[in-house]
mmCIF file of C-alpha atoms (C1' of nucleotides) in Angstrom:
data_model
loop_
_atom_site.group_PDB
_atom_site.id
_atom_site.type_symbol
_atom_site.label_atom_id
_atom_site.label_comp_id
_atom_site.label_asym_id
_atom_site.label_seq_id
_atom_site.Cartn_x
_atom_site.Cartn_y
_atom_site.Cartn_z
ATOM 1 C CA MET A 1012 10.876 -13.575 -12.630
ATOM 2 C CA ALA A 1013 12.738 -10.966 -10.684
ATOM 3 C CA LEU A 1014 14.962 -13.249 -8.620
ATOM 4 C CA GLU A 1015 17.489 -13.360 -11.504
ATOM 5 C CA HIS A 1016 17.410 -9.602 -11.616
ATOM 6 C CA ALA A 1017 17.695 -9.185 -7.866
ATOM 7 C CA ILE A 1018 20.789 -11.368 -8.072
ATOM 8 C CA LEU A 1019 22.155 -9.261 -10.920
ATOM 9 C CA VAL A 1020 21.679 -6.135 -8.897
ATOM 10 C CA SER A 1021 23.303 -7.678 -5.848
ATOM 11 C CA LEU A 1022 26.235 -9.092 -7.830
ATOM 12 C CA THR A 1023 26.776 -5.816 -9.638
ATOM 13 C CA GLU A 1024 27.230 -4.116 -6.352
ATOM 14 C CA ARG A 1025 29.742 -6.760 -5.333
ATOM 15 C CA ALA A 1026 30.763 -10.221 -6.691
ATOM 16 C CA GLY A 1027 30.130 -13.178 -4.411
ATOM 17 C CA SER A 1028 29.272 -16.817 -4.013
ATOM 18 C CA GLY A 1029 25.827 -18.409 -3.797
ATOM 19 C CA TYR A 1030 26.223 -18.773 -0.059
ATOM 20 C CA GLU A 1031 27.147 -15.155 0.374
ATOM 21 C CA LEU A 1032 24.243 -14.103 -1.748
ATOM 22 C CA ALA A 1033 21.937 -16.045 0.456
ATOM 23 C CA ARG A 1034 23.321 -14.255 3.484
ATOM 24 C CA ARG A 1035 22.906 -10.893 1.805
ATOM 25 C CA PHE A 1036 19.392 -11.714 0.883
ATOM 26 C CA ASP A 1037 18.734 -12.626 4.478
ATOM 27 C CA ARG A 1038 20.051 -9.282 5.585
ATOM 28 C CA SER A 1039 18.829 -6.761 3.070
ATOM 29 C CA ILE A 1040 17.380 -7.465 -0.441
ATOM 30 C CA GLY A 1041 15.613 -10.462 1.052
ATOM 31 C CA TYR A 1042 13.518 -8.231 3.234
ATOM 32 C CA PHE A 1043 11.910 -7.255 -0.001
ATOM 33 C CA TRP A 1044 12.647 -10.279 -2.089
ATOM 34 C CA PRO A 1045 13.117 -13.434 0.017
ATOM 35 C CA ALA A 1046 15.099 -16.341 -1.372
ATOM 36 C CA THR A 1047 16.595 -19.510 0.053
ATOM 37 C CA HIS A 1048 20.123 -20.746 -0.790
ATOM 38 C CA GLN A 1049 18.610 -23.616 -2.810
ATOM 39 C CA GLN A 1050 16.826 -21.336 -5.106
ATOM 40 C CA ILE A 1051 19.775 -19.035 -5.440
ATOM 41 C CA TYR A 1052 22.077 -21.888 -6.374
ATOM 42 C CA ARG A 1053 19.635 -23.186 -8.942
ATOM 43 C CA VAL A 1054 19.037 -19.756 -10.483
ATOM 44 C CA LEU A 1055 22.790 -19.035 -10.538
ATOM 45 C CA ARG A 1056 23.400 -22.136 -12.626
ATOM 46 C CA ARG A 1057 20.547 -21.180 -15.002
ATOM 47 C CA MET A 1058 21.995 -17.685 -15.229
ATOM 48 C CA GLU A 1059 25.424 -19.025 -16.044
ATOM 49 C CA GLU A 1060 23.935 -21.166 -18.824
ATOM 50 C CA ALA A 1061 22.303 -18.030 -20.168
ATOM 51 C CA GLY A 1062 25.733 -16.294 -19.984
ATOM 52 C CA TRP A 1063 24.637 -13.580 -17.567
ATOM 53 C CA VAL A 1064 27.230 -14.494 -14.940
ATOM 54 C CA LYS A 1065 30.451 -16.466 -14.826
ATOM 55 C CA HIS A 1066 32.197 -18.036 -11.801
ATOM 56 C CA THR A 1067 35.740 -18.617 -10.684
ATOM 57 C CA GLU A 1068 36.403 -21.340 -8.250
ATOM 58 C CA ILE A 1069 38.177 -20.379 -5.088
ATOM 59 C CA ALA A 1070 39.880 -23.063 -3.005
ATOM 60 C CA GLN A 1071 39.807 -22.293 0.650
ATOM 61 C CA ASP A 1072 41.455 -24.336 3.365
ATOM 62 C CA GLY A 1073 39.457 -25.180 6.414
ATOM 63 C CA ARG A 1074 36.235 -24.669 4.602
ATOM 64 C CA PRO A 1075 34.656 -25.838 1.342
ATOM 65 C CA ASP A 1076 35.692 -24.351 -1.985
ATOM 66 C CA LYS A 1077 33.446 -21.591 -3.190
ATOM 67 C CA LYS A 1078 32.439 -20.250 -6.512
ATOM 68 C CA ILE A 1079 32.600 -16.558 -6.884
ATOM 69 C CA TYR A 1080 30.111 -15.200 -9.429
ATOM 70 C CA ARG A 1081 30.427 -11.957 -11.271
ATOM 71 C CA VAL A 1082 28.141 -10.322 -13.784
ATOM 72 C CA SER A 1083 29.146 -10.543 -17.460
ATOM 73 C CA ALA A 1084 28.492 -7.982 -20.173
ATOM 74 C CA ALA A 1085 25.472 -9.973 -21.238
ATOM 75 C CA GLY A 1086 24.185 -9.892 -17.666
ATOM 76 C CA ARG A 1087 24.583 -6.144 -17.492
ATOM 77 C CA ALA A 1088 22.684 -5.880 -20.790
ATOM 78 C CA GLU A 1089 19.927 -8.106 -19.485
ATOM 79 C CA LEU A 1090 19.670 -6.023 -16.311
ATOM 80 C CA SER A 1091 19.372 -2.848 -18.349
ATOM 81 C CA ARG A 1092 16.720 -4.465 -20.470
ATOM 82 C CA TRP A 1093 14.747 -5.559 -17.470
ATOM 83 C CA LEU A 1094 15.005 -2.135 -15.769
ATOM 84 C CA ALA A 1095 13.491 -0.561 -18.847
ATOM 85 C CA THR A 1096 10.651 -3.152 -19.033
ATOM 86 C CA PRO A 1097 7.510 -2.228 -17.100
ATOM 87 C CA ASP A 1098 6.009 -5.000 -14.989
ATOM 88 C CA ASP A 1099 2.747 -5.433 -13.163
ATOM 89 C CA PRO A 1100 2.369 -3.992 -9.690
ATOM 90 C CA ALA A 1101 2.635 -6.549 -6.976
ATOM 91 C CA VAL A 1102 -0.580 -7.806 -5.425
ATOM 92 C CA LEU A 1103 -1.535 -8.101 -1.732
ATOM 93 C CA ARG A 1104 -1.701 -11.720 -0.583
ATOM 94 C CA ASP A 1105 -2.097 -12.308 3.121
ATOM 95 C CA SER A 1106 -3.854 -15.185 4.745
ATOM 96 C CA LEU A 1107 -4.683 -12.954 7.672
ATOM 97 C CA GLY A 1108 -7.305 -11.271 5.445
ATOM 98 C CA VAL A 1109 -8.855 -14.631 4.736
ATOM 99 C CA LYS A 1110 -8.937 -15.520 8.419
ATOM 100 C CA LEU A 1111 -10.484 -12.235 9.314
ATOM 101 C CA ARG A 1112 -13.211 -12.812 6.780
ATOM 102 C CA GLY A 1113 -13.908 -16.144 8.387
ATOM 103 C CA ALA A 1114 -13.684 -14.813 11.946
ATOM 104 C CA SER A 1115 -17.403 -15.288 12.670
ATOM 105 C CA LEU A 1116 -17.165 -18.986 11.944
ATOM 106 C CA THR A 1117 -15.093 -19.718 15.109
ATOM 107 C CA ALA A 1118 -14.781 -18.833 18.760
ATOM 108 C CA PRO A 1119 -14.881 -15.036 19.349
ATOM 109 C CA GLY A 1120 -11.399 -13.770 20.144
ATOM 110 C CA LEU A 1121 -9.612 -16.502 18.341
ATOM 111 C CA VAL A 1122 -8.895 -14.620 15.207
ATOM 112 C CA ARG A 1123 -8.207 -11.518 17.274
ATOM 113 C CA GLN A 1124 -5.406 -13.324 18.932
ATOM 114 C CA GLU A 1125 -3.952 -14.201 15.553
ATOM 115 C CA VAL A 1126 -4.108 -10.561 14.518
ATOM 116 C CA GLU A 1127 -2.289 -9.661 17.731
ATOM 117 C CA ARG A 1128 0.390 -12.223 16.921
ATOM 118 C CA HIS A 1129 0.868 -10.806 13.453
ATOM 119 C CA ARG A 1130 0.934 -7.347 14.863
ATOM 120 C CA ALA A 1131 3.780 -8.275 17.204
ATOM 121 C CA GLU A 1132 5.842 -9.841 14.432
ATOM 122 C CA HIS A 1133 5.361 -6.921 12.131
ATOM 123 C CA ALA A 1134 6.185 -4.513 14.902
ATOM 124 C CA THR A 1135 9.452 -6.438 15.470
ATOM 125 C CA ARG A 1136 10.321 -6.191 11.820
ATOM 126 C CA LEU A 1137 9.481 -2.557 11.849
ATOM 127 C CA GLU A 1138 11.913 -1.994 14.708
ATOM 128 C CA LEU A 1139 14.590 -3.921 12.808
ATOM 129 C CA TYR A 1140 14.113 -1.671 9.753
ATOM 130 C CA ARG A 1141 14.135 1.425 11.808
ATOM 131 C CA GLY A 1142 17.298 0.330 13.438
ATOM 132 C CA ILE A 1143 18.965 -0.244 10.059
ATOM 133 C CA ALA A 1144 17.738 3.164 8.816
ATOM 134 C CA HIS A 1145 19.131 4.879 11.913
ATOM 135 C CA ARG A 1146 22.445 3.156 11.803
ATOM 136 C CA ASP A 1147 23.119 3.099 8.070
ATOM 137 C CA PHE A 1148 21.423 6.328 6.972
ATOM 138 C CA PRO A 1149 21.575 8.875 9.829
ATOM 139 C CA LYS A 1150 21.361 11.820 7.439
ATOM 140 C CA PRO A 1151 18.881 10.840 4.751
ATOM 141 C CA ALA A 1152 18.650 14.318 3.301
ATOM 142 C CA LYS A 1153 22.204 14.143 2.148
ATOM 143 C CA LEU A 1154 21.940 10.891 0.242
ATOM 144 C CA HIS A 1155 22.516 10.521 -3.511
ATOM 145 C CA GLY A 1156 22.639 7.800 -6.097
ATOM 146 C CA ARG A 1157 22.859 4.192 -4.988
ATOM 147 C CA ASP A 1158 22.779 5.067 -1.296
ATOM 148 C CA LEU A 1159 19.637 7.073 -1.811
ATOM 149 C CA HIS A 1160 17.969 4.157 -3.648
ATOM 150 C CA GLN A 1161 18.872 1.731 -0.924
ATOM 151 C CA TYR A 1162 17.459 4.053 1.646
ATOM 152 C CA LEU A 1163 14.208 4.522 -0.317
ATOM 153 C CA VAL A 1164 13.740 0.807 -0.543
ATOM 154 C CA LEU A 1165 14.148 0.603 3.214
ATOM 155 C CA ARG A 1166 11.608 3.461 3.549
ATOM 156 C CA GLY A 1167 9.151 1.259 1.622
ATOM 157 C CA GLY A 1168 9.632 -1.536 4.054
ATOM 158 C CA ILE A 1169 9.198 0.820 7.040
ATOM 159 C CA ARG A 1170 6.030 2.369 5.548
ATOM 160 C CA ALA A 1171 4.545 -1.054 4.785
ATOM 161 C CA GLU A 1172 5.146 -2.324 8.245
ATOM 162 C CA GLU A 1173 3.885 0.857 9.841
ATOM 163 C CA SER A 1174 0.674 0.643 7.965
ATOM 164 C CA PHE A 1175 0.223 -3.000 8.646
ATOM 165 C CA VAL A 1176 0.699 -2.483 12.409
ATOM 166 C CA ALA A 1177 -1.756 0.420 12.348
ATOM 167 C CA TRP A 1178 -4.270 -1.785 10.515
ATOM 168 C CA CYS A 1179 -3.833 -4.524 13.120
ATOM 169 C CA ASP A 1180 -4.583 -1.967 15.830
ATOM 170 C CA GLU A 1181 -7.676 -0.882 14.043
ATOM 171 C CA VAL A 1182 -8.854 -4.523 13.665
ATOM 172 C CA ILE A 1183 -8.034 -5.459 17.263
ATOM 173 C CA ASP A 1184 -9.873 -2.464 18.562
ATOM 174 C CA ALA A 1185 -12.946 -3.075 16.356
ATOM 175 C CA LEU A 1186 -13.083 -6.744 17.308
ATOM 176 C CA ARG A 1187 -12.854 -5.968 21.002
ATOM 177 C CA LYS A 1188 -15.679 -3.468 20.752
ATOM 178 C CA ASP A 1189 -17.823 -5.802 18.698
ATOM 179 C CA LYS A 1190 -17.767 -8.524 21.253
ATOM 180 C CA SER A 1191 -18.953 -6.447 24.163
ATOM 181 C CA MET B 1332 -2.052 -23.202 1.438
ATOM 182 C CA ALA B 1333 -4.838 -20.720 2.099
ATOM 183 C CA LEU B 1334 -6.623 -20.968 -1.225
ATOM 184 C CA GLU B 1335 -8.562 -23.947 0.049
ATOM 185 C CA HIS B 1336 -9.512 -21.983 3.105
ATOM 186 C CA ALA B 1337 -10.390 -18.865 1.165
ATOM 187 C CA ILE B 1338 -12.792 -21.057 -0.872
ATOM 188 C CA LEU B 1339 -14.207 -22.580 2.267
ATOM 189 C CA VAL B 1340 -14.894 -19.133 3.704
ATOM 190 C CA SER B 1341 -16.519 -18.014 0.477
ATOM 191 C CA LEU B 1342 -18.634 -21.144 0.099
ATOM 192 C CA THR B 1343 -19.672 -20.963 3.642
ATOM 193 C CA GLU B 1344 -21.136 -17.541 2.972
ATOM 194 C CA ARG B 1345 -22.901 -18.916 0.006
ATOM 195 C CA ALA B 1346 -22.745 -22.131 -2.117
ATOM 196 C CA GLY B 1347 -21.655 -21.724 -5.735
ATOM 197 C CA SER B 1348 -19.955 -23.105 -8.792
ATOM 198 C CA GLY B 1349 -16.322 -22.899 -9.645
ATOM 199 C CA TYR B 1350 -17.053 -20.254 -12.167
ATOM 200 C CA GLU B 1351 -19.034 -18.139 -9.693
ATOM 201 C CA LEU B 1352 -16.221 -18.471 -7.175
ATOM 202 C CA ALA B 1353 -13.811 -17.122 -9.751
ATOM 203 C CA ARG B 1354 -16.077 -14.117 -10.307
ATOM 204 C CA ARG B 1355 -16.359 -13.575 -6.584
ATOM 205 C CA PHE B 1356 -12.617 -13.772 -6.178
ATOM 206 C CA ASP B 1357 -12.242 -11.225 -8.919
ATOM 207 C CA ARG B 1358 -14.588 -8.924 -7.063
ATOM 208 C CA SER B 1359 -13.731 -9.184 -3.423
ATOM 209 C CA ILE B 1360 -11.727 -11.965 -1.756
ATOM 210 C CA GLY B 1361 -9.379 -11.960 -4.724
ATOM 211 C CA TYR B 1362 -8.309 -8.413 -3.932
ATOM 212 C CA PHE B 1363 -6.574 -10.029 -1.023
ATOM 213 C CA TRP B 1364 -6.150 -13.523 -2.320
ATOM 214 C CA PRO B 1365 -6.111 -13.656 -6.118
ATOM 215 C CA ALA B 1366 -6.942 -16.858 -7.926
ATOM 216 C CA THR B 1367 -7.758 -17.801 -11.549
ATOM 217 C CA HIS B 1368 -10.551 -20.141 -12.490
ATOM 218 C CA GLN B 1369 -8.128 -22.918 -13.384
ATOM 219 C CA GLN B 1370 -6.700 -23.008 -9.961
ATOM 220 C CA ILE B 1371 -10.082 -22.877 -8.340
ATOM 221 C CA TYR B 1372 -11.359 -25.801 -10.395
ATOM 222 C CA ARG B 1373 -8.305 -27.822 -9.571
ATOM 223 C CA VAL B 1374 -8.462 -27.004 -5.841
ATOM 224 C CA LEU B 1375 -12.231 -27.700 -5.756
ATOM 225 C CA ARG B 1376 -11.619 -31.232 -7.116
ATOM 226 C CA ARG B 1377 -8.907 -31.798 -4.579
ATOM 227 C CA MET B 1378 -11.184 -30.504 -1.834
ATOM 228 C CA GLU B 1379 -13.962 -32.832 -2.950
ATOM 229 C CA GLU B 1380 -11.571 -35.778 -2.789
ATOM 230 C CA ALA B 1381 -10.665 -34.714 0.730
ATOM 231 C CA GLY B 1382 -14.387 -34.590 1.534
ATOM 232 C CA TRP B 1383 -14.470 -30.885 2.414
ATOM 233 C CA VAL B 1384 -17.069 -29.957 -0.244
ATOM 234 C CA LYS B 1385 -19.612 -31.847 -2.323
ATOM 235 C CA HIS B 1386 -21.242 -30.811 -5.533
ATOM 236 C CA THR B 1387 -24.648 -31.189 -7.161
ATOM 237 C CA GLU B 1388 -24.818 -30.932 -10.926
ATOM 238 C CA ILE B 1389 -27.317 -28.371 -12.247
ATOM 239 C CA ALA B 1390 -28.509 -28.681 -15.824
ATOM 240 C CA GLN B 1391 -29.119 -25.339 -17.430
ATOM 241 C CA ASP B 1392 -30.461 -24.685 -20.909
ATOM 242 C CA GLY B 1393 -28.752 -22.233 -23.167
ATOM 243 C CA ARG B 1394 -25.601 -22.493 -21.128
ATOM 244 C CA PRO B 1395 -23.342 -25.245 -19.812
ATOM 245 C CA ASP B 1396 -24.257 -27.389 -16.845
ATOM 246 C CA LYS B 1397 -22.770 -26.211 -13.592
ATOM 247 C CA LYS B 1398 -21.646 -27.844 -10.422
ATOM 248 C CA ILE B 1399 -22.792 -26.130 -7.290
ATOM 249 C CA TYR B 1400 -20.376 -26.814 -4.437
ATOM 250 C CA ARG B 1401 -21.256 -26.601 -0.799
ATOM 251 C CA VAL B 1402 -19.194 -27.077 2.335
ATOM 252 C CA SER B 1403 -19.553 -30.401 4.178
ATOM 253 C CA ALA B 1404 -19.279 -30.999 7.901
ATOM 254 C CA ALA B 1405 -15.724 -32.071 7.336
ATOM 255 C CA GLY B 1406 -15.047 -28.827 5.470
ATOM 256 C CA ARG B 1407 -16.380 -26.794 8.318
ATOM 257 C CA ALA B 1408 -14.216 -28.772 10.720
ATOM 258 C CA GLU B 1409 -11.226 -28.119 8.567
ATOM 259 C CA LEU B 1410 -11.987 -24.440 8.380
ATOM 260 C CA SER B 1411 -12.261 -24.255 12.199
ATOM 261 C CA ARG B 1412 -8.969 -26.116 12.532
ATOM 262 C CA TRP B 1413 -7.286 -23.724 10.193
ATOM 263 C CA LEU B 1414 -8.730 -20.683 11.837
ATOM 264 C CA ALA B 1415 -7.240 -21.838 15.098
ATOM 265 C CA THR B 1416 -3.793 -22.503 13.570
ATOM 266 C CA PRO B 1417 -1.347 -19.686 13.612
ATOM 267 C CA ASP B 1418 0.569 -19.036 10.408
ATOM 268 C CA ASP B 1419 3.503 -16.934 9.363
ATOM 269 C CA PRO B 1420 2.969 -13.328 8.546
ATOM 270 C CA ALA B 1421 3.028 -12.514 4.847
ATOM 271 C CA VAL B 1422 6.236 -11.129 3.403
ATOM 272 C CA LEU B 1423 6.611 -8.175 1.215
ATOM 273 C CA ARG B 1424 7.663 -9.144 -2.351
ATOM 274 C CA ASP B 1425 7.670 -6.406 -4.924
ATOM 275 C CA SER B 1426 9.916 -6.169 -7.994
ATOM 276 C CA LEU B 1427 9.681 -2.364 -7.789
ATOM 277 C CA GLY B 1428 12.052 -2.486 -4.780
ATOM 278 C CA VAL B 1429 14.548 -4.480 -6.809
ATOM 279 C CA LYS B 1430 14.325 -1.992 -9.695
ATOM 280 C CA LEU B 1431 14.755 0.870 -7.334
ATOM 281 C CA ARG B 1432 17.948 -0.690 -5.992
ATOM 282 C CA GLY B 1433 19.241 -1.029 -9.452
ATOM 283 C CA ALA B 1434 18.206 2.432 -10.493
ATOM 284 C CA SER B 1435 21.729 3.817 -10.803
ATOM 285 C CA LEU B 1436 22.624 1.141 -13.355
ATOM 286 C CA THR B 1437 20.436 2.698 -15.980
ATOM 287 C CA ALA B 1438 19.348 5.993 -17.523
ATOM 288 C CA PRO B 1439 18.306 8.526 -14.898
ATOM 289 C CA GLY B 1440 14.526 8.924 -14.848
ATOM 290 C CA LEU B 1441 13.804 5.469 -16.207
ATOM 291 C CA VAL B 1442 13.103 3.874 -12.896
ATOM 292 C CA ARG B 1443 11.285 6.984 -11.786
ATOM 293 C CA GLN B 1444 8.910 6.526 -14.651
ATOM 294 C CA GLU B 1445 8.209 2.954 -13.567
ATOM 295 C CA VAL B 1446 7.544 4.127 -10.026
ATOM 296 C CA GLU B 1447 5.099 6.718 -11.479
ATOM 297 C CA ARG B 1448 3.382 3.963 -13.462
ATOM 298 C CA HIS B 1449 2.962 1.804 -10.296
ATOM 299 C CA ARG B 1450 1.723 4.798 -8.332
ATOM 300 C CA ALA B 1451 -0.973 5.379 -10.912
ATOM 301 C CA GLU B 1452 -2.100 1.757 -10.819
ATOM 302 C CA HIS B 1453 -2.122 1.610 -7.047
ATOM 303 C CA ALA B 1454 -4.011 4.866 -6.920
ATOM 304 C CA THR B 1455 -6.663 3.416 -9.190
ATOM 305 C CA ARG B 1456 -7.025 0.386 -6.999
ATOM 306 C CA LEU B 1457 -7.238 2.642 -3.952
ATOM 307 C CA GLU B 1458 -10.110 4.541 -5.563
ATOM 308 C CA LEU B 1459 -11.799 1.259 -6.332
ATOM 309 C CA TYR B 1460 -11.549 0.118 -2.719
ATOM 310 C CA ARG B 1461 -12.732 3.467 -1.453
ATOM 311 C CA GLY B 1462 -15.725 3.295 -3.760
ATOM 312 C CA ILE B 1463 -16.645 -0.140 -2.422
ATOM 313 C CA ALA B 1464 -16.236 1.041 1.142
ATOM 314 C CA HIS B 1465 -18.418 4.038 0.484
ATOM 315 C CA ARG B 1466 -21.195 2.087 -1.289
ATOM 316 C CA ASP B 1467 -21.239 -1.063 0.852
ATOM 317 C CA PHE B 1468 -20.291 0.258 4.221
ATOM 318 C CA PRO B 1469 -21.591 3.860 4.548
ATOM 319 C CA LYS B 1470 -21.963 3.699 8.300
ATOM 320 C CA PRO B 1471 -18.826 1.656 9.475
ATOM 321 C CA ALA B 1472 -19.350 2.401 13.126
ATOM 322 C CA LYS B 1473 -22.594 0.416 13.209
ATOM 323 C CA LEU B 1474 -21.133 -2.771 11.774
ATOM 324 C CA HIS B 1475 -21.028 -6.078 13.592
ATOM 325 C CA GLY B 1476 -20.039 -9.698 12.971
ATOM 326 C CA ARG B 1477 -19.496 -10.735 9.401
ATOM 327 C CA ASP B 1478 -20.093 -7.322 7.914
ATOM 328 C CA LEU B 1479 -17.613 -5.788 10.226
ATOM 329 C CA HIS B 1480 -15.038 -8.389 9.328
ATOM 330 C CA GLN B 1481 -15.500 -7.761 5.640
ATOM 331 C CA TYR B 1482 -15.186 -4.090 6.186
ATOM 332 C CA LEU B 1483 -11.966 -4.499 8.152
ATOM 333 C CA VAL B 1484 -10.483 -6.595 5.382
ATOM 334 C CA LEU B 1485 -11.307 -3.791 2.972
ATOM 335 C CA ARG B 1486 -9.736 -1.343 5.356
ATOM 336 C CA GLY B 1487 -6.562 -3.376 5.101
ATOM 337 C CA GLY B 1488 -6.568 -3.017 1.341
ATOM 338 C CA ILE B 1489 -7.204 0.704 1.586
ATOM 339 C CA ARG B 1490 -4.441 1.229 4.090
ATOM 340 C CA ALA B 1491 -1.949 -0.887 2.128
ATOM 341 C CA GLU B 1492 -2.723 1.091 -1.133
ATOM 342 C CA GLU B 1493 -2.560 4.467 0.607
ATOM 343 C CA SER B 1494 0.784 3.677 2.104
ATOM 344 C CA PHE B 1495 2.107 2.378 -1.189
ATOM 345 C CA VAL B 1496 1.009 5.545 -3.013
ATOM 346 C CA ALA B 1497 2.555 7.681 -0.338
ATOM 347 C CA TRP B 1498 5.834 5.781 -0.661
ATOM 348 C CA CYS B 1499 5.800 6.224 -4.416
ATOM 349 C CA ASP B 1500 5.392 9.915 -3.936
ATOM 350 C CA GLU B 1501 8.333 10.008 -1.505
ATOM 351 C CA VAL B 1502 10.425 8.048 -4.028
ATOM 352 C CA ILE B 1503 9.427 10.154 -7.017
ATOM 353 C CA ASP B 1504 10.212 13.403 -5.123
ATOM 354 C CA ALA B 1505 13.543 12.111 -3.865
ATOM 355 C CA LEU B 1506 14.595 10.924 -7.351
ATOM 356 C CA ARG B 1507 13.672 14.184 -8.924
ATOM 357 C CA LYS B 1508 15.697 16.138 -6.393
ATOM 358 C CA ASP B 1509 18.661 13.808 -6.742
ATOM 359 C CA LYS B 1510 18.947 14.338 -10.453
ATOM 360 C CA SER B 1511 19.156 18.120 -10.289
ATOM 361 C "C1'" DC C 1028 -24.114 -11.784 -40.773
ATOM 362 C "C1'" DC C 1029 -19.942 -11.814 -38.366
ATOM 363 C "C1'" DT C 1030 -17.267 -10.890 -34.429
ATOM 364 C "C1'" DA C 1031 -16.747 -10.701 -29.772
ATOM 365 C "C1'" DC C 1032 -17.793 -11.587 -25.362
ATOM 366 C "C1'" DC C 1033 -20.155 -14.334 -21.503
ATOM 367 C "C1'" DT C 1034 -21.180 -18.674 -19.007
ATOM 368 C "C1'" DA C 1035 -19.147 -23.002 -17.831
ATOM 369 C "C1'" DT C 1036 -15.713 -26.642 -17.362
ATOM 370 C "C1'" DG C 1037 -11.420 -28.664 -18.089
ATOM 371 C "C1'" DC C 1038 -6.390 -30.552 -19.780
ATOM 372 C "C1'" DA C 1039 -1.355 -30.023 -20.321
ATOM 373 C "C1'" DA C 1040 2.864 -27.866 -19.828
ATOM 374 C "C1'" DC C 1041 5.528 -24.939 -17.454
ATOM 375 C "C1'" DT C 1042 7.716 -21.718 -13.937
ATOM 376 C "C1'" DG C 1043 8.769 -20.459 -9.343
ATOM 377 C "C1'" DG C 1044 9.448 -21.553 -4.807
ATOM 378 C "C1'" DT C 1045 9.607 -24.853 -0.578
ATOM 379 C "C1'" DT C 1046 11.212 -28.768 2.141
ATOM 380 C "C1'" DG C 1047 14.010 -32.457 3.281
ATOM 381 C "C1'" DC C 1048 18.160 -34.464 2.900
ATOM 382 C "C1'" DA C 1049 23.343 -35.213 2.373
ATOM 383 C "C1'" DG C 1050 28.365 -34.470 2.796
ATOM 384 C "C1'" DT C 1051 32.725 -32.096 4.562
ATOM 385 C "C1'" DG C 1052 35.584 -30.036 7.887
ATOM 386 C "C1'" DC C 1053 36.607 -26.431 11.228
ATOM 387 C "C1'" DA C 1054 35.489 -23.897 15.664
ATOM 388 C "C1'" DC C 1055 33.461 -23.489 19.897
ATOM 389 C "C1'" DC C 1056 31.360 -24.962 24.228
ATOM 390 C "C1'" DT C 1057 30.677 -28.265 27.903
ATOM 391 C "C1'" DA D 1090 34.943 -36.895 23.732
ATOM 392 C "C1'" DG D 1091 30.644 -35.268 22.014
ATOM 393 C "C1'" DG D 1092 27.309 -32.091 20.365
ATOM 394 C "C1'" DT D 1093 26.078 -27.812 18.063
ATOM 395 C "C1'" DG D 1094 26.595 -24.697 14.647
ATOM 396 C "C1'" DC D 1095 28.728 -22.445 10.628
ATOM 397 C "C1'" DA D 1096 30.520 -22.280 5.830
ATOM 398 C "C1'" DC D 1097 29.733 -24.333 1.362
ATOM 399 C "C1'" DT D 1098 27.619 -26.931 -2.220
ATOM 400 C "C1'" DG D 1099 24.118 -29.653 -4.180
ATOM 401 C "C1'" DC D 1100 20.062 -33.330 -5.427
ATOM 402 C "C1'" DA D 1101 15.221 -34.820 -5.512
ATOM 403 C "C1'" DA D 1102 10.529 -34.461 -4.642
ATOM 404 C "C1'" DC D 1103 6.965 -31.680 -4.093
ATOM 405 C "C1'" DC D 1104 3.432 -27.848 -4.048
ATOM 406 C "C1'" DA D 1105 1.377 -23.587 -5.809
ATOM 407 C "C1'" DG D 1106 0.384 -20.734 -9.409
ATOM 408 C "C1'" DT D 1107 0.538 -19.207 -14.477
ATOM 409 C "C1'" DT D 1108 -0.393 -19.585 -19.394
ATOM 410 C "C1'" DG D 1109 -2.215 -21.385 -23.410
ATOM 411 C "C1'" DC D 1110 -5.528 -23.973 -25.344
ATOM 412 C "C1'" DA D 1111 -10.144 -26.575 -26.231
ATOM 413 C "C1'" DT D 1112 -15.132 -26.929 -26.326
ATOM 414 C "C1'" DA D 1113 -19.886 -25.243 -26.774
ATOM 415 C "C1'" DG D 1114 -24.038 -22.568 -27.187
ATOM 416 C "C1'" DG D 1115 -26.100 -17.895 -26.113
ATOM 417 C "C1'" DT D 1116 -26.372 -12.974 -26.398
ATOM 418 C "C1'" DA D 1117 -25.205 -8.287 -27.815
ATOM 419 C "C1'" DG D 1118 -23.214 -4.940 -30.974
ATOM 420 C "C1'" DG D 1119 -21.345 -3.136 -35.370
#
DNA sequence: CCTACCTATGCAACTGGTTGCAGTGCACCT
DNA sequence: AGGTGCACTGCAACCAGTTGCATAGGTAGG
């Protein structure tokens, strides 16, 4: 139920079209709340019906018209309401855990390879996050307000990936030793 | 798409009814792949149609009849196939990140309180996991095969919760300092 | 005695998210 | 000239997961 609110946060920072939102999600919020353009379009329409956003059509030449959405007063109110409402902590859900539990039901080494694959992908994402942190927030101690919040979210991504990679290493190591 | 496979893993370890599976999910696999009894019943029926499991009805007195499911040869084959198929790494999806990004749009301290709440819940879960690890796996260095795999999954949960709690502390600290 | 919870299964309605497809026109590369 | 890819919107079908409810007898506690 937070996609609406993720969109409200993003549109509050800066108005934009569904397409632009999808790009933004790909590049930043989406690292922590993924969404496809389909979903964004659908939710935007629903949000407009609820009166949380309104759009103005912009004709462009050379490329399709676009609809720029901006947050209404009702949308701001809804966002405040949501920010003040506690919600349940997110749960872990990773098929790699299931595979690991079933590891002894297949060829030795097979699941280890899968763990290695995941490790590599998470390490790549970690590097991506670290790059963003380095480029966009070179002096984290000086940050305040919105910039600080954005940085802290990124820190969450970095920590999550770091710990995932470390876990993969522990698993790979243990599986290697177990086989010998 | 892994619920089927989580069930296959669990039923391979030991046959059981839908209800029992739901209990087991609550107590162990479900920490890493949550599922309600509704979903389990529905998926079990689908799996039986696919020929992956079959059930035998057990009449009980005093309590309702139950259907004990066990994995068929086709189910074992499907599980092997799945174990050998790579899948995409799980993505982070936590509304707390969205709230943090919107923190400056509301009263100072409000989002910090929510982070504190989440910290407390994750810390509780961490203690739960540590307790299980301590009780069920007192000598981790000696583990092999299935026990080792189960332990490693638990380690993943412990690491994830540890890193989440540490992140919360970082966030709480930074938000406190920012306000002054 | 009454309430509340446990075992055990299940239906129905809904919400959220994914996948595949479709159309338009420009820009770039070969 | 032809293909790929980007910008921009959207429909339709599907899959996965959640929530609320129903049924039914047993056991434990106030």
